[in-house]
Amino acid sequence: MRKMIELKNITFGYDADSPVLKNYSLTINSGEFITILGHNGSGKSTLSKLLVGLMEPQQGEIIIDGELLSEDTIPTIRQKIGIVFQNPDNQFVGSTVRDDIAFGLENKCVSYDVMNELVERYAQKVGMEKFLDSEPHYLSGGEKQRVAIAGVLALGANIIILDEATAMLDPRGRENVMNLIHELVEDRDKTIIMITHHLDEAVKSDRIIVMNEGEIILEGVPKEVFQEKELLESVKLDVPFAVKASYELKQRGLLKEVVTNDEELMDELCKLHSNR
Amino acid sequence: MNSIVIGRYLPGHSLWHKLDARSKILSTSLFVFSCFMINSWIFMAILVLLEYLVILLTKIPIGYFVKSLKPIFFFILLTFFLQVLFNHQGEILFSLGPIQIYDEGLSLGFFMSVRLIIVVVISTLLTLTTRPSDLTLALESLFKPLGKIGFPVAEIALMISIALRFIPTLFEETQKILKAQASRGVDISEGKFKEKVVQLTSLLVPLFILSFKRADELANAMEVRGYVPGRLRTSINQLSWRISDTVLLLICIGLFIGAIIF
């Protein structure tokens, strides 16, 4: 496995006395789908801003795809890393969907013909090809986020950070965006970092990192992480229903381990019923 | 939202829609200049007819233009009555006590009103039939020579396009804040002037704070996507000048020269 992102002993604070991240280290491999979970103020969004070079750590090193992040390497590193922010409106720069997907390409001085082809290809990829000439105020939040993802994909970034990209969406928009993210995960050619406080969005990730007060408090594959229901709840994360229910069943000795989604819970319940 | 016509774009497929934005801007400007220079009714009739033909061509309902005139309706009336009441040239048509209406005043009043109306209508026609992105691109292209003396043409064009793009967003936000404040008992439409001013701050303060937050986030999003002010960029929108554009421009240059001569 090739290392895509390496954070070495990062310390960062908006003021010197209260660091948001304390001696933070993390390695993310190429092609990995990783979820960073944490409640407000856990430092998870600060982490994303450090990764794209919007802020600089006071201590420590960030290495992205073998390159040390510094003032000089920021332009090349930004071509490798794309980010989708929380507010769908505040990252929509263009006056139409076409313009917005093309914004990053325009900055890269891509030629007109190539740009058109890329914009159309990625609009199709995110299912927005029919809206190319639509203006942002006719789009829903979920549609705007899909456009933002298309913009990142069109730039050819191989790392995609979704910084609470679903937090402001309605349930349907959230589902649409999550389906798109899962599709990208299945392609397996991107490293995807999803930052969220919804545990149910983390179920399909390769690895979950739980953060609290600037430190990693738990790390592992979803199944392992969900076993720690009490720890998750102690850092104000809302545990999915299937986890809660199976945890209770486990406490009563009916189940061997905690399951992560509704289907598995249903299977286990059926088994319990037929074993009676 | 639907009541706002200024800056709105109505997609269409007419010949006029397909014209190059540069030729539309230049022709519209020449048309407006001509309109301000002439003082013969015959020439005005030609301009009105031309404008009417273009409107027919675009198939845009007349209602849109009527709506666009609403905000300046007061000025049209004002211009009309100022001329009618205070222009004392020609023969007296009508007099009632201190009010005396002269034939030239009346005629000039009508003339000036028609002039204002067709200027507003032609400008509305330009924005209704041209995509905002094309409009800014055309402005950028027309003002390119200024770039040579260090004027940031591309940056200003991008600023204009972002400003246009955020008008509906901010409008929506204003409505939301108004409702949120109304639910807390603030009513901006009632009360004395002093109360109104105080209550207006309850709208403006949150609106400003949110706008700064938006600007900050937008700047981050632009930076991350590789935007560097002052650096050369390409564009997804291309303008293409066709024969029809040259023809239109020639007609308008002809009109302009005609306006100077007559």
XYZ file of C-alpha atoms in Angstrom:
538
model
C 0.000 0.000 0.000
C 1.352 3.377 -1.014
C 1.128 6.141 1.533
C -0.941 9.024 0.181
C -1.147 11.316 3.153
C 1.148 11.437 6.143
C 0.665 13.746 9.078
C 3.573 13.762 11.475
C 3.217 15.199 14.957
C 1.001 18.081 13.925
C 0.214 20.751 16.460
C -2.113 23.559 15.510
C -4.058 26.154 17.447
C -5.833 29.375 16.600
C -4.142 30.782 19.686
C -1.060 29.487 21.418
C -2.675 28.410 24.701
C -5.369 26.114 23.394
C -4.201 23.902 20.543
C -6.972 22.428 18.391
C -4.765 19.557 17.291
C -2.179 18.143 19.675
C 0.792 16.153 18.420
C -1.441 14.586 15.806
C -0.186 11.826 13.525
C -2.086 9.965 10.845
C -1.275 7.967 7.738
C -3.747 7.409 4.922
C -3.030 4.967 2.115
C -3.720 5.411 -1.550
C -7.234 4.314 -2.537
C -8.457 4.210 1.029
C -11.928 5.405 2.035
C -11.543 6.848 5.454
C -14.071 8.519 7.712
C -13.090 11.021 10.340
C -15.768 11.277 12.981
C -16.058 13.865 15.638
C -18.424 16.245 17.346
C -18.259 20.032 16.835
C -14.924 21.387 17.997
C -13.141 18.053 17.812
C -10.641 19.491 15.339
C -11.846 17.514 12.346
C -12.522 20.493 10.080
C -9.269 22.154 11.102
C -7.587 18.999 9.881
C -9.120 19.404 6.417
C -8.007 23.032 6.203
C -4.454 22.011 7.073
C -4.485 19.311 4.402
C -5.398 21.716 1.595
C -2.938 24.331 2.772
C -5.474 26.942 3.847
C -3.762 26.999 7.223
C -0.298 26.090 8.358
C 0.504 23.919 11.391
C 2.695 25.435 14.103
C 4.584 22.167 14.431
C 4.904 18.993 12.446
C 4.961 17.941 8.820
C 2.296 17.153 6.249
C 3.403 14.947 3.360
C 0.998 14.468 0.485
C 1.800 11.940 -2.237
C 5.469 12.094 -1.300
C 5.659 15.876 -1.254
C 6.135 17.980 1.825
C 3.379 20.602 2.075
C 4.935 24.054 2.097
C 4.408 27.478 0.563
C 6.257 26.338 -2.601
C 4.494 23.022 -3.087
C 0.945 24.271 -2.387
C 0.096 24.862 -6.085
C 1.159 21.345 -7.149
C -0.415 19.729 -4.106
C -3.719 21.498 -4.742
C -3.877 19.761 -8.112
C -3.822 16.435 -6.310
C -6.321 17.243 -3.617
C -9.874 18.449 -3.935
C -12.252 19.460 -1.186
C -16.010 19.804 -0.947
C -17.114 22.107 1.858
C -20.223 22.104 4.010
C -22.219 25.019 2.594
C -23.400 24.241 -0.960
C -23.988 27.912 -1.774
C -20.679 29.297 -0.588
C -18.560 27.193 -2.896
C -20.576 27.653 -6.069
C -18.482 30.209 -7.951
C -19.820 30.011 -11.515
C -23.065 31.496 -12.742
C -24.156 28.138 -14.191
C -23.385 24.481 -13.502
C -21.109 24.392 -16.550
C -19.165 27.461 -15.382
C -18.787 26.084 -11.888
C -17.472 22.675 -12.907
C -15.047 24.489 -15.210
C -13.822 27.010 -12.624
C -10.823 24.969 -11.478
C -9.993 24.022 -15.075
C -10.052 27.676 -16.101
C -7.527 28.415 -13.356
C -5.344 25.629 -14.713
C -5.507 27.231 -18.193
C -6.996 24.122 -19.799
C -7.912 24.681 -23.461
C -11.524 25.269 -24.484
C -12.097 21.900 -26.226
C -10.552 19.758 -23.491
C -12.441 21.734 -20.870
C -15.801 21.180 -22.563
C -15.196 17.484 -22.840
C -14.145 17.180 -19.182
C -17.086 19.244 -17.954
C -19.563 17.121 -19.878
C -17.947 13.853 -18.792
C -17.999 14.715 -15.097
C -21.437 16.305 -15.193
C -22.610 12.939 -16.476
C -20.653 11.114 -13.785
C -22.509 12.995 -11.040
C -25.844 12.869 -12.887
C -26.083 16.610 -13.558
C -25.717 16.547 -17.357
C -29.239 17.854 -17.876
C -28.572 20.903 -15.710
C -25.411 22.223 -17.355
C -26.996 25.574 -18.155
C -28.947 25.887 -14.905
C -28.242 28.693 -12.494
C -27.420 27.803 -8.874
C -30.614 29.210 -7.353
C -32.672 26.695 -9.313
C -30.716 23.774 -7.813
C -31.210 21.948 -4.517
C -28.416 21.695 -1.954
C -27.722 18.096 -2.921
C -27.468 19.025 -6.587
C -25.037 21.839 -5.778
C -22.864 19.444 -3.781
C -22.856 17.021 -6.719
C -21.688 19.870 -8.945
C -18.927 20.617 -6.415
C -17.845 16.965 -6.554
C -17.824 17.103 -10.366
C -15.576 20.165 -10.158
C -13.116 18.272 -7.975
C -13.208 15.196 -10.234
C -12.725 17.264 -13.395
C -9.513 18.672 -11.934
C -8.185 15.130 -11.749
C -7.549 15.238 -8.016
C -6.705 11.827 -6.599
C -7.543 12.781 -3.035
C -11.058 13.978 -2.272
C -11.932 15.494 1.086
C -15.613 15.833 1.934
C -15.708 18.286 4.825
C -19.194 17.711 6.253
C -20.452 17.863 2.685
C -23.835 16.419 3.656
C -24.404 18.368 6.871
C -26.662 21.036 5.363
C -28.666 18.761 3.075
C -32.148 17.347 3.462
C -32.410 13.548 3.827
C -32.953 12.976 0.120
C -30.053 15.214 -0.895
C -27.868 13.475 1.661
C -28.776 10.075 0.307
C -28.023 11.178 -3.266
C -24.636 12.578 -2.350
C -23.773 9.508 -0.240
C -24.707 7.211 -3.152
C -22.407 9.205 -5.404
C -19.576 8.969 -2.857
C -20.050 5.203 -2.575
C -19.889 4.979 -6.366
C -16.584 6.837 -6.325
C -15.331 4.521 -3.589
C -16.135 1.520 -5.762
C -14.011 2.936 -8.588
C -11.099 2.573 -6.172
C -8.848 5.090 -7.884
C -9.364 7.923 -5.423
C -8.373 8.361 -1.826
C -11.487 9.622 -0.090
C -11.558 11.293 3.283
C -14.991 11.929 4.653
C -15.359 14.210 7.634
C -18.716 13.921 9.348
C -20.569 13.540 12.599
C -23.078 11.069 11.205
C -22.021 7.555 12.184
C -24.337 5.950 9.668
C -22.356 7.563 6.826
C -19.220 5.848 8.100
C -20.533 2.294 7.863
C -19.051 1.546 4.441
C -15.631 3.098 5.009
C -12.391 1.133 5.177
C -11.316 2.783 8.380
C -12.888 5.087 10.913
C -11.002 7.612 12.973
C -12.839 9.094 15.908
C -11.576 12.432 17.145
C -12.239 14.315 20.323
C -10.616 17.537 21.489
C -7.894 17.360 18.853
C -6.843 13.799 19.514
C -7.595 10.421 17.980
C -9.480 8.454 20.596
C -10.467 5.460 18.501
C -9.391 3.992 15.204
C -10.316 0.860 13.276
C -12.622 -0.808 10.774
C -16.317 0.116 11.215
C -17.224 -3.143 12.944
C -14.551 -2.658 15.616
C -15.342 0.989 16.148
C -19.059 0.377 16.554
C -18.394 -2.118 19.358
C -17.365 0.873 21.471
C -20.885 2.266 21.759
C -20.313 3.840 25.154
C -17.119 5.602 24.161
C -18.796 6.977 21.004
C -21.738 8.246 22.995
C -19.435 9.810 25.566
C -18.005 12.077 22.833
C -21.544 13.112 21.802
C -21.783 11.051 18.641
C -25.172 9.721 17.706
C -24.975 5.961 17.301
C -27.210 4.368 14.592
C -30.249 2.419 15.689
C -28.865 -0.967 14.579
C -25.816 -0.458 16.783
C -27.891 0.588 19.796
C -30.291 -2.338 19.448
C -27.620 -4.965 18.873
C -25.543 -3.544 21.733
C -28.461 -4.067 24.094
C -28.969 -7.593 22.763
C -25.285 -8.295 23.275
C -25.476 -7.018 26.862
C -28.236 -9.549 27.458
C -26.138 -12.322 25.965
C -28.326 -12.808 22.912
C -25.842 -11.596 20.295
C -22.131 -12.199 19.999
C -21.258 -8.808 18.560
C -22.655 -5.449 17.587
C -23.893 -5.147 13.997
C -23.609 -1.949 11.999
C -26.611 -1.735 9.710
C -30.319 -2.481 9.638
C -30.058 -5.448 7.243
C -27.585 -7.267 9.457
C -29.717 -6.508 12.489
C -32.725 -7.979 10.712
C -30.772 -11.128 9.832
C -29.617 -11.555 13.409
C -33.137 -11.064 14.732
C -34.493 -13.653 12.287
C -31.830 -16.102 13.404
C -32.693 -15.486 17.054
C -36.352 -16.015 16.280
C -35.809 -19.308 14.469
C -33.452 -20.595 17.176
C -36.040 -20.182 19.891
C -38.262 36.763 -6.868
C -40.198 36.608 -10.125
C -41.000 40.292 -9.911
C -37.334 41.212 -10.389
C -36.449 41.671 -14.044
C -33.160 43.553 -13.658
C -30.223 41.304 -14.461
C -32.414 38.315 -15.210
C -31.742 36.022 -18.136
C -34.443 34.198 -20.102
C -32.991 31.341 -22.147
C -34.133 31.368 -25.775
C -33.133 30.309 -29.255
C -33.903 33.330 -31.408
C -31.453 34.931 -33.801
C -31.067 37.788 -31.311
C -30.202 35.360 -28.486
C -27.491 33.795 -30.605
C -25.737 37.060 -31.430
C -22.318 37.686 -29.941
C -22.607 39.438 -26.575
C -20.013 41.999 -27.692
C -22.058 43.059 -30.700
C -25.168 43.234 -28.520
C -23.423 45.462 -25.978
C -21.937 47.750 -28.644
C -25.166 47.967 -30.628
C -27.230 48.608 -27.525
C -24.848 51.392 -26.492
C -24.963 52.970 -29.962
C -28.743 52.692 -29.939
C -28.921 54.412 -26.549
C -26.538 57.185 -27.631
C -28.529 57.743 -30.814
C -31.683 57.882 -28.799
C -30.298 60.674 -26.608
C -29.008 62.695 -29.547
C -32.051 62.864 -31.773
C -34.903 65.304 -31.501
C -37.099 64.437 -34.451
C -40.240 62.403 -34.062
C -39.602 60.590 -37.340
C -36.248 59.318 -36.157
C -37.781 58.313 -32.827
C -40.484 56.386 -34.699
C -37.769 54.489 -36.556
C -36.040 53.590 -33.273
C -39.303 52.477 -31.662
C -40.112 50.355 -34.700
C -36.666 48.742 -34.724
C -36.916 47.983 -31.048
C -40.376 46.508 -31.502
C -39.110 44.275 -34.317
C -36.284 42.965 -32.112
C -38.744 42.239 -29.298
C -40.932 40.315 -31.755
C -37.861 38.421 -32.907
C -36.936 37.319 -29.362
C -40.518 36.155 -28.649
C -40.275 37.544 -25.114
C -43.736 38.508 -23.756
C -44.239 42.283 -23.569
C -45.150 41.827 -19.885
C -41.480 41.476 -18.949
C -40.714 44.910 -20.355
C -43.695 46.447 -18.615
C -42.352 44.993 -15.350
C -38.896 46.374 -16.057
C -40.417 49.851 -16.395
C -42.128 49.707 -12.996
C -39.137 50.840 -10.901
C -38.594 53.913 -13.106
C -42.256 54.703 -13.711
C -41.999 57.599 -11.274
C -39.088 59.142 -13.194
C -40.947 58.892 -16.470
C -43.922 60.709 -14.960
C -41.644 63.281 -13.355
C -39.855 64.000 -16.641
C -43.161 64.293 -18.420
C -44.759 66.711 -15.972
C -41.624 68.844 -15.571
C -41.600 69.419 -19.322
C -45.322 69.950 -19.602
C -45.512 72.392 -16.699
C -42.276 74.338 -17.003
C -41.395 74.373 -20.687
C -42.911 77.612 -21.913
C -42.154 77.467 -25.610
C -44.520 77.597 -28.539
C -48.190 78.409 -28.236
C -50.429 78.133 -25.248
C -52.717 75.142 -25.570
C -54.418 75.298 -22.248
C -54.349 77.494 -19.223
C -55.924 77.173 -15.812
C -54.956 79.775 -13.229
C -51.159 79.583 -12.796
C -50.877 76.462 -14.918
C -50.121 77.081 -18.532
C -49.462 74.284 -20.957
C -47.597 75.025 -24.164
C -47.661 72.813 -27.258
C -43.887 72.377 -27.383
C -43.733 71.518 -23.712
C -46.347 68.839 -24.213
C -44.615 67.447 -27.254
C -41.200 67.465 -25.547
C -42.717 65.818 -22.471
C -43.971 62.945 -24.585
C -40.684 62.798 -26.481
C -38.564 62.545 -23.335
C -40.843 59.891 -21.832
C -40.698 57.773 -24.980
C -36.930 58.201 -24.974
C -36.614 56.963 -21.373
C -38.933 54.040 -22.050
C -37.097 52.770 -25.105
C -33.700 53.140 -23.406
C -34.853 51.051 -20.442
C -36.537 48.502 -22.692
C -33.467 48.025 -24.906
C -31.219 47.603 -21.849
C -33.633 45.079 -20.356
C -33.627 43.287 -23.684
C -29.842 43.004 -23.509
C -29.794 41.371 -20.072
C -32.878 39.224 -20.730
C -31.355 37.650 -23.827
C -27.688 37.354 -22.852
C -26.302 34.850 -20.369
C -24.650 36.680 -17.444
C -21.458 34.740 -18.060
C -21.400 35.872 -21.705
C -22.105 39.429 -20.658
C -19.129 39.550 -18.299
C -16.952 37.764 -20.825
C -17.908 40.322 -23.476
C -17.179 43.210 -21.110
C -13.841 41.618 -20.313
C -13.079 41.319 -24.013
C -14.205 44.871 -24.828
C -12.163 46.389 -22.003
C -9.099 44.284 -22.680
C -7.079 47.245 -24.010
C -7.351 48.784 -20.523
C -5.433 45.788 -19.165
C -2.338 47.103 -20.904
C -2.238 50.077 -18.579
C -2.550 47.823 -15.535
C -6.314 47.881 -15.092
C -7.417 44.491 -13.607
C -10.033 43.723 -16.275
C -10.310 39.956 -15.696
C -10.596 40.337 -11.915
C -13.315 42.940 -12.228
C -15.208 40.773 -14.718
C -15.048 37.859 -12.266
C -16.208 40.147 -9.457
C -19.200 41.240 -11.520
C -20.118 37.677 -12.384
C -19.888 36.582 -8.735
C -21.929 39.604 -7.654
C -24.648 38.733 -10.200
C -24.580 35.083 -9.160
C -25.131 35.996 -5.491
C -28.045 38.421 -6.001
C -30.712 35.688 -5.748
C -28.867 34.026 -2.845
C -28.743 37.238 -0.822
C -32.334 38.052 -1.749
C -33.426 34.678 -0.381
C -31.362 35.233 2.742
C -32.942 38.650 3.305
C -36.400 37.078 3.107
C -35.357 34.399 5.590
C -33.980 36.919 8.081
C -37.097 39.081 7.724
C -39.275 36.088 8.550
C -37.027 35.015 11.417
C -37.123 38.530 12.895
C -40.878 38.854 12.281
C -41.397 35.668 14.275
C -39.554 37.417 17.127
C -41.853 40.416 16.905
C -39.868 42.771 14.667
C -42.035 44.412 12.051
C -40.023 46.515 9.645
C -42.996 47.779 7.664
C -44.674 49.527 10.606
C -43.898 52.148 13.182
C -42.391 55.614 13.085
C -39.360 56.450 10.991
C -37.026 56.225 13.992
C -38.410 52.825 14.985
C -38.053 51.631 11.420
C -34.378 52.567 11.347
C -33.776 50.721 14.603
C -35.628 47.702 13.316
C -33.770 47.798 10.035
C -30.551 47.103 11.925
C -32.062 43.799 13.002
C -32.085 42.915 9.304
C -28.827 44.510 8.207
C -26.566 43.271 10.988
C -27.230 39.557 10.441
C -27.224 40.063 6.677
C -23.772 41.670 6.800
C -22.335 39.077 9.177
C -23.614 36.246 6.998
C -22.297 37.920 3.848
C -18.807 38.259 5.301
C -18.916 34.610 6.326
C -20.015 33.693 2.809
C -17.236 35.774 1.282
C -14.675 34.082 3.493
C -15.847 30.592 2.600
C -16.118 31.448 -1.088
C -12.576 32.803 -1.065
C -11.359 29.543 0.503
C -13.227 27.477 -2.073
C -11.762 29.556 -4.903
C -8.237 29.370 -3.519
C -8.392 25.612 -3.096
C -9.539 25.265 -6.694
C -6.404 27.029 -7.809
C -7.574 30.601 -8.297
C -4.742 33.123 -8.100
C -5.774 36.737 -8.741
C -3.929 38.301 -11.650
C -2.875 35.041 -13.202
C -3.919 34.138 -16.729
C -7.031 31.950 -16.976
C -8.891 30.325 -19.850
C -12.666 30.362 -20.153
C -15.341 27.724 -20.735
C -17.417 30.327 -22.532
C -16.367 31.438 -25.959
C -17.687 34.312 -27.941
C -17.946 33.898 -31.677
C -18.412 36.859 -33.981
C -20.497 36.050 -37.044
C -21.627 37.955 -40.109
C -24.948 38.718 -38.425
C -23.006 40.536 -35.686
C -21.189 42.699 -38.227
C -24.503 43.478 -39.944
C -26.144 44.476 -36.661
C -23.200 46.661 -35.693
C -23.208 48.356 -39.115
C -26.929 49.098 -38.834
C -26.383 50.664 -35.425
C -23.369 52.661 -36.612
C -25.597 53.890 -39.464
C -28.265 54.881 -36.935
C -25.682 56.675 -34.824
C -24.280 58.638 -37.766
C -27.843 59.459 -38.810
C -28.532 60.706 -35.290
C -25.488 62.989 -35.409
C -26.446 64.442 -38.789
C -30.142 65.084 -38.119
